[in-house]
Amino acid sequence: MINNIVDIFRKQASQHRSIKAFYYNRNYELGSGKEQHPLFWLEDPIGGRNQNNTFTNSVNFAVLFIPDKDRTITELQNLAFSTGLNIIERIKQDETSAIGIKPDWTYTTLRNYYDDNACGCRFSVNFVQVNMQNLCLIEDQFDENKGIEKEAALNNSSMKLPDNCEVFANKFPEFNIRTSKK
């Protein structure tokens, strides 16, 4: 199911004429300077809940540009909003996507976003999806004779240290960092 969700957004981002890169990752990886812009960033984690064999999922994604001298930040935010809106509407129209976008999505404008000072829009989208579990195969996932293997909580390592290495256990480090010239 997660692969399906990521693939739906990847497909739309890859086919959009403005987007040059797609990422599905945690936000702390964003802005490293290695990304190609304009980019579509689908945030991990994806959230969801089950209700009456229907999943309600939530995703956040951002459409980001790097400001330049040719366009203002607000122009790029407007372009990012338009791009995100087009992607949302195209998913809604795609009958093969197996998800239904709920009409309660939100957006937030972004500027000076992360280390590369990107700008654009971040969208939060809720959608529904039918429970895709084939209930006929549930028993194939279990073995009544299987048990949990018991192992030591901590591996007793027989690590051999080099002769010029010493380990001091239960000793706090002492930092003597000068904070003034005196």
Coordinates of C-alpha atoms in Angstrom, one line a residue:
M1 CA 0.0 0.0 0.0
I2 CA 2.8 2.5 0.9
N3 CA 4.5 1.7 -2.4
N4 CA 1.2 2.4 -4.2
I5 CA 0.9 5.8 -2.5
V6 CA 4.4 6.8 -3.3
D7 CA 4.1 5.7 -6.9
I8 CA 1.0 7.7 -7.4
F9 CA 2.7 10.9 -6.4
R10 CA 6.0 10.0 -8.1
K11 CA 4.1 9.4 -11.4
Q12 CA 2.3 12.8 -11.2
A13 CA 5.5 14.6 -10.3
S14 CA 7.5 12.9 -13.1
Q15 CA 4.9 13.8 -15.7
H16 CA 4.4 17.4 -14.6
R17 CA 6.3 19.8 -17.0
S18 CA 7.7 22.0 -14.2
I19 CA 9.1 19.3 -11.8
K20 CA 12.7 18.1 -12.3
A21 CA 13.1 15.9 -9.2
F22 CA 11.0 13.7 -6.9
Y23 CA 12.0 12.7 -3.4
Y24 CA 10.3 10.6 -0.8
N25 CA 12.2 11.2 2.4
R26 CA 12.2 12.7 5.9
N27 CA 12.3 16.5 6.0
Y28 CA 15.7 16.7 7.7
E29 CA 17.2 15.5 4.5
L30 CA 15.7 18.5 2.6
G31 CA 17.8 21.5 1.6
S32 CA 21.2 19.7 1.5
G33 CA 22.0 21.4 -1.8
K34 CA 22.1 18.1 -3.7
E35 CA 18.5 18.3 -4.9
Q36 CA 17.6 19.4 -8.4
H37 CA 14.9 22.1 -8.5
P38 CA 12.0 22.6 -9.1
L39 CA 11.4 19.6 -6.9
F40 CA 8.5 17.6 -5.5
W41 CA 9.2 16.4 -1.9
L42 CA 6.8 13.8 -0.5
E43 CA 7.4 13.7 3.2
D44 CA 8.0 10.6 5.2
P45 CA 6.1 9.6 7.3
I46 CA 2.8 8.9 5.7
G47 CA 0.0 8.7 8.2
G48 CA -3.3 6.8 8.1
R49 CA -6.1 5.1 9.9
N50 CA -8.5 2.3 9.2
Q51 CA -12.3 2.8 9.5
N52 CA -14.7 0.2 8.2
N53 CA -12.1 -1.4 5.8
T54 CA -11.4 2.0 4.3
F55 CA -8.0 3.7 4.9
T56 CA -7.9 7.4 5.4
N57 CA -4.4 8.5 4.7
S58 CA -2.6 11.8 5.1
V59 CA 0.4 13.0 3.2
N60 CA 2.4 16.2 3.1
F61 CA 4.3 17.3 0.1
A62 CA 6.1 20.4 -1.0
V63 CA 6.8 21.9 -4.4
L64 CA 10.0 23.9 -4.2
F65 CA 11.9 26.3 -6.3
I66 CA 15.2 28.1 -5.8
P67 CA 14.7 31.9 -6.0
D68 CA 16.6 33.8 -8.7
K69 CA 16.9 37.3 -10.0
D70 CA 14.3 36.7 -12.7
R71 CA 11.3 35.8 -10.5
T72 CA 10.2 37.0 -7.1
I73 CA 9.5 34.7 -4.2
T74 CA 5.8 35.4 -4.4
E75 CA 5.8 34.5 -8.1
L76 CA 7.5 31.2 -7.4
Q77 CA 5.1 30.5 -4.5
N78 CA 2.3 31.1 -6.9
L79 CA 3.9 28.7 -9.4
A80 CA 4.4 26.1 -6.7
F81 CA 0.8 26.5 -5.6
S82 CA -0.4 26.0 -9.2
T83 CA 1.8 23.0 -9.7
G84 CA 0.6 21.3 -6.4
L85 CA -3.0 22.1 -7.3
N86 CA -2.6 20.6 -10.7
I87 CA -1.1 17.4 -9.2
I88 CA -4.0 17.1 -6.7
E89 CA -6.6 17.6 -9.4
R90 CA -5.0 15.2 -11.8
I91 CA -4.9 12.5 -9.1
K92 CA -8.6 13.2 -8.4
Q93 CA -9.4 12.7 -12.1
D94 CA -7.3 9.5 -12.4
E95 CA -9.7 6.6 -12.1
T96 CA -6.8 4.1 -12.0
S97 CA -5.1 5.6 -9.0
A98 CA -7.3 3.8 -6.4
I99 CA -7.4 6.7 -4.1
G100 CA -10.0 9.4 -3.6
I101 CA -8.7 12.9 -2.6
K102 CA -10.8 14.4 0.2
P103 CA -11.8 18.1 -0.3
D104 CA -10.1 19.2 3.0
W105 CA -6.5 19.6 1.8
T106 CA -4.5 22.6 3.0
Y107 CA -1.5 24.5 1.8
T108 CA 1.2 26.7 3.4
T109 CA 3.5 29.1 1.6
L110 CA 7.2 28.6 2.1
R111 CA 10.2 31.0 1.9
N112 CA 13.8 30.6 3.0
Y113 CA 12.9 27.0 3.5
Y114 CA 15.8 24.9 4.8
D115 CA 19.5 25.4 4.0
D116 CA 19.1 26.1 0.3
N117 CA 16.6 29.0 0.9
A118 CA 14.0 27.3 -1.3
C119 CA 10.5 28.8 -1.7
G120 CA 7.2 27.3 -2.7
C121 CA 4.2 25.6 -1.2
R122 CA 3.6 22.7 1.2
F123 CA 0.4 20.7 0.9
S124 CA -1.3 18.5 3.4
V125 CA -3.7 16.1 1.6
N126 CA -6.1 13.5 3.0
F127 CA -7.4 10.7 0.8
V128 CA -9.3 7.5 1.2
Q129 CA -8.3 4.1 -0.1
V130 CA -10.0 0.7 0.1
N131 CA -8.3 -1.9 2.3
M132 CA -6.3 -3.8 -0.2
Q133 CA -5.5 -6.9 2.1
N134 CA -6.7 -10.1 0.4
L135 CA -8.5 -11.6 3.4
C136 CA -8.3 -15.1 1.9
L137 CA -4.5 -15.1 2.3
I138 CA -4.3 -14.2 6.0
E139 CA -3.7 -17.8 7.2
D140 CA -0.8 -18.1 4.8
Q141 CA 1.0 -15.4 6.8
F142 CA 1.0 -17.4 10.0
D143 CA 2.6 -20.6 11.3
E144 CA 1.1 -22.0 14.5
N145 CA 4.3 -24.0 15.2
K146 CA 6.6 -21.0 15.0
G147 CA 7.9 -19.3 18.1
I148 CA 10.0 -16.3 18.9
E149 CA 13.7 -17.2 19.1
K150 CA 15.3 -16.2 22.3
E151 CA 18.6 -14.4 22.1
A152 CA 20.6 -12.4 24.6
A153 CA 19.4 -8.8 24.8
L154 CA 22.9 -7.5 24.3
N155 CA 25.3 -9.3 22.1
N156 CA 28.3 -10.4 24.1
S157 CA 30.9 -9.2 21.7
S158 CA 34.4 -10.8 21.7
M159 CA 35.8 -7.7 20.1
K160 CA 39.6 -7.6 20.3
L161 CA 40.9 -4.1 20.8
P162 CA 44.3 -3.0 19.3
D163 CA 47.2 -2.9 21.8
N164 CA 47.3 0.9 21.7
C165 CA 43.6 1.3 22.6
E166 CA 42.1 1.4 26.1
V167 CA 38.4 1.6 27.1
F168 CA 37.4 3.4 30.3
A169 CA 34.0 2.3 31.3
N170 CA 31.7 4.3 33.6
K171 CA 33.8 7.4 33.3
F172 CA 32.2 10.7 32.3
P173 CA 34.2 12.8 29.8
E174 CA 35.7 16.0 31.2
F175 CA 35.6 19.0 29.0
N176 CA 37.8 22.0 29.8
I177 CA 36.9 24.4 27.1
R178 CA 38.0 28.0 27.7
T179 CA 35.2 30.5 27.3
S180 CA 37.2 33.7 28.0
K181 CA 40.8 34.9 27.6
K182 CA 41.5 34.8 31.4

